[in-house]
XYZ file of C-alpha atoms in Angstrom:
195
model
C -45.013 77.070 22.732
C -46.847 74.765 20.304
C -45.674 76.926 17.387
C -42.067 76.637 18.598
C -42.343 72.825 18.836
C -43.812 72.580 15.319
C -41.006 74.766 13.979
C -38.407 72.638 15.796
C -39.891 69.385 14.472
C -40.088 70.806 10.942
C -36.391 71.666 11.187
C -35.476 68.139 12.303
C -35.281 68.705 16.036
C -37.650 68.072 18.930
C -37.815 70.382 21.903
C -38.329 68.927 25.383
C -38.978 71.381 28.113
C -36.776 74.297 28.888
C -34.047 74.856 26.315
C -33.362 71.175 25.575
C -33.333 70.266 21.916
C -32.623 66.729 20.727
C -31.698 66.052 17.143
C -33.861 63.498 15.417
C -33.083 61.158 12.496
C -34.054 63.826 9.971
C -31.684 66.435 11.339
C -28.784 67.923 9.389
C -26.364 66.144 11.727
C -27.922 62.782 10.961
C -27.907 63.526 7.212
C -24.233 64.421 7.528
C -23.476 61.065 9.134
C -25.432 59.318 6.374
C -23.323 61.099 3.752
C -20.107 60.086 5.528
C -21.351 56.502 5.773
C -22.187 56.363 2.045
C -18.803 57.898 1.103
C -16.975 55.324 3.250
C -19.046 52.520 1.757
C -18.199 53.675 -1.787
C -14.512 53.926 -0.913
C -14.518 50.428 0.559
C -16.298 49.114 -2.532
C -13.579 50.630 -4.718
C -15.877 53.021 -6.528
C -14.505 56.190 -8.052
C -17.216 58.836 -7.630
C -15.996 60.499 -10.881
C -15.860 57.321 -12.970
C -18.943 58.251 -14.968
C -18.199 61.945 -15.350
C -18.376 63.125 -18.925
C -15.027 63.144 -20.759
C -14.470 66.680 -22.107
C -14.936 66.901 -25.871
C -12.775 69.049 -28.137
C -14.130 70.240 -31.501
C -11.576 72.814 -32.714
C -8.353 70.825 -33.246
C -6.611 71.070 -36.628
C -4.436 68.448 -38.369
C -1.523 70.901 -38.268
C -1.734 70.942 -34.450
C -1.435 67.154 -34.313
C 1.385 66.867 -36.883
C 4.813 66.678 -35.310
C 6.670 64.875 -32.550
C 4.945 63.919 -29.295
C 6.599 62.504 -26.191
C 5.231 60.514 -23.288
C 6.012 58.157 -20.440
C 9.453 56.506 -20.272
C 10.848 57.492 -23.699
C 7.598 57.094 -25.641
C 7.770 59.054 -28.890
C 5.179 59.301 -31.652
C 5.725 61.354 -34.802
C 2.537 62.238 -36.666
C 3.601 63.158 -40.208
C 1.544 65.651 -42.248
C 0.911 62.959 -44.918
C -0.978 60.738 -42.411
C 1.916 58.361 -41.702
C 3.329 57.850 -38.205
C 6.501 56.643 -36.485
C 5.863 54.983 -33.132
C 8.422 54.216 -30.433
C 7.684 52.457 -27.136
C 3.950 53.186 -26.990
C 2.040 51.188 -24.361
C -1.357 49.590 -24.917
C -4.441 51.467 -23.869
C -7.129 50.536 -21.365
C -6.806 46.876 -20.232
C -3.964 46.169 -22.713
C -1.721 48.413 -20.619
C -1.713 45.738 -17.909
C 0.105 43.320 -20.268
C 3.110 45.724 -20.146
C 4.104 45.424 -23.807
C 5.402 48.518 -25.604
C 5.232 48.695 -29.388
C 7.480 50.379 -31.931
C 7.028 50.608 -35.689
C 5.274 52.582 -38.379
C 1.656 53.223 -39.154
C -1.002 55.752 -40.061
C -3.039 58.355 -38.230
C -6.124 60.491 -38.745
C -7.985 63.220 -36.922
C -11.633 62.218 -36.822
C -14.960 63.574 -35.627
C -16.395 60.047 -35.578
C -17.391 58.868 -32.106
C -14.703 56.309 -31.404
C -13.555 57.145 -27.896
C -15.086 58.296 -24.633
C -16.806 61.452 -25.917
C -18.505 62.896 -28.980
C -15.640 65.234 -29.869
C -12.586 64.805 -32.049
C -10.127 61.937 -31.674
C -6.816 60.916 -33.145
C -6.763 57.321 -34.334
C -3.259 55.894 -34.600
C -2.794 52.477 -36.207
C 0.445 50.514 -36.052
C 0.628 48.660 -39.371
C 4.235 47.445 -39.277
C 5.704 46.422 -35.927
C 9.506 46.707 -35.767
C 10.153 46.085 -32.061
C 8.521 45.034 -28.806
C 9.685 45.981 -25.335
C 8.325 45.186 -21.882
C 7.599 47.921 -19.373
C 9.265 47.564 -15.984
C 6.562 46.828 -13.379
C 5.534 49.491 -10.920
C 6.082 48.630 -7.218
C 2.424 47.642 -6.789
C 2.408 45.380 -9.895
C 3.405 41.709 -9.930
C 6.997 41.240 -11.188
C 5.958 38.955 -14.052
C 3.005 39.476 -16.381
C 0.328 36.765 -16.250
C 1.251 33.635 -18.198
C -2.204 33.431 -19.777
C -1.966 36.885 -21.355
C -2.587 37.183 -25.091
C 0.351 37.477 -27.471
C 1.713 40.924 -28.180
C -0.205 42.307 -31.169
C 1.474 42.689 -34.566
C -0.888 45.572 -35.404
C -2.744 47.817 -33.004
C -5.009 50.880 -33.011
C -4.989 53.554 -30.310
C -7.753 56.122 -29.923
C -6.521 59.342 -28.341
C -8.849 61.781 -26.608
C -7.974 65.470 -27.036
C -7.882 68.290 -24.503
C -6.206 71.649 -24.055
C -4.094 72.773 -21.120
C -4.285 76.181 -19.410
C -2.211 77.716 -22.223
C -4.564 76.223 -24.864
C -1.865 73.778 -26.016
C -3.201 70.495 -27.367
C -2.660 67.284 -25.362
C -3.321 63.743 -26.587
C -4.251 61.078 -24.061
C -5.905 57.726 -23.540
C -7.101 55.861 -20.484
C -5.014 52.961 -19.230
C -5.777 50.057 -16.940
C -9.409 49.989 -15.900
C -10.968 52.843 -17.937
C -13.333 53.610 -15.047
C -10.325 54.626 -12.947
C -9.666 57.480 -15.398
C -5.873 57.009 -15.266
C -4.490 58.923 -18.239
C -1.500 58.258 -20.489
C -0.577 61.676 -21.890
C 1.431 62.673 -24.938
C 2.774 66.219 -25.027
C 4.291 68.156 -27.875
C 8.007 67.304 -28.131
C 10.727 69.895 -28.414
C 11.217 71.043 -32.038
């Protein structure tokens, strides 16, 4: 009987008399409720449990894979030329700049780099707009205010994007950057355009 009680207490339960077992604060049930409580608390606090996950790093991309036409959200088009020049059409700002809703068009340069410039220690594509030819404003999403803030900075004349690299299930290269709050891990993806 004493051995059974010790085993029950060690397992987080206390036995009282015939067949009655009461769960104590260290029981699996109580730990489960604690986990639910913590998850709810994080959700209410607006925390993304994956916000600090490692961003996958790619180390095998080649310049030839990047060269060509890439398409993205709402008519975005970027052409990475083999000579390191680029044509940019309607590309939104990355991270917090996305919230200003400007979209840039023009010409610039690009490079594939191993230098740590983004969110991981792998390769990145750095795209720099050197000559702006047009500016557009993105239509707000339903949850965004209709007008951008009046105290926002002016639309940049030059700008540099840093694209992370990843491969899809078919091993095709994808270029992306985070937009809005980078901790939210919302991604702006460019995919290879049709030849």
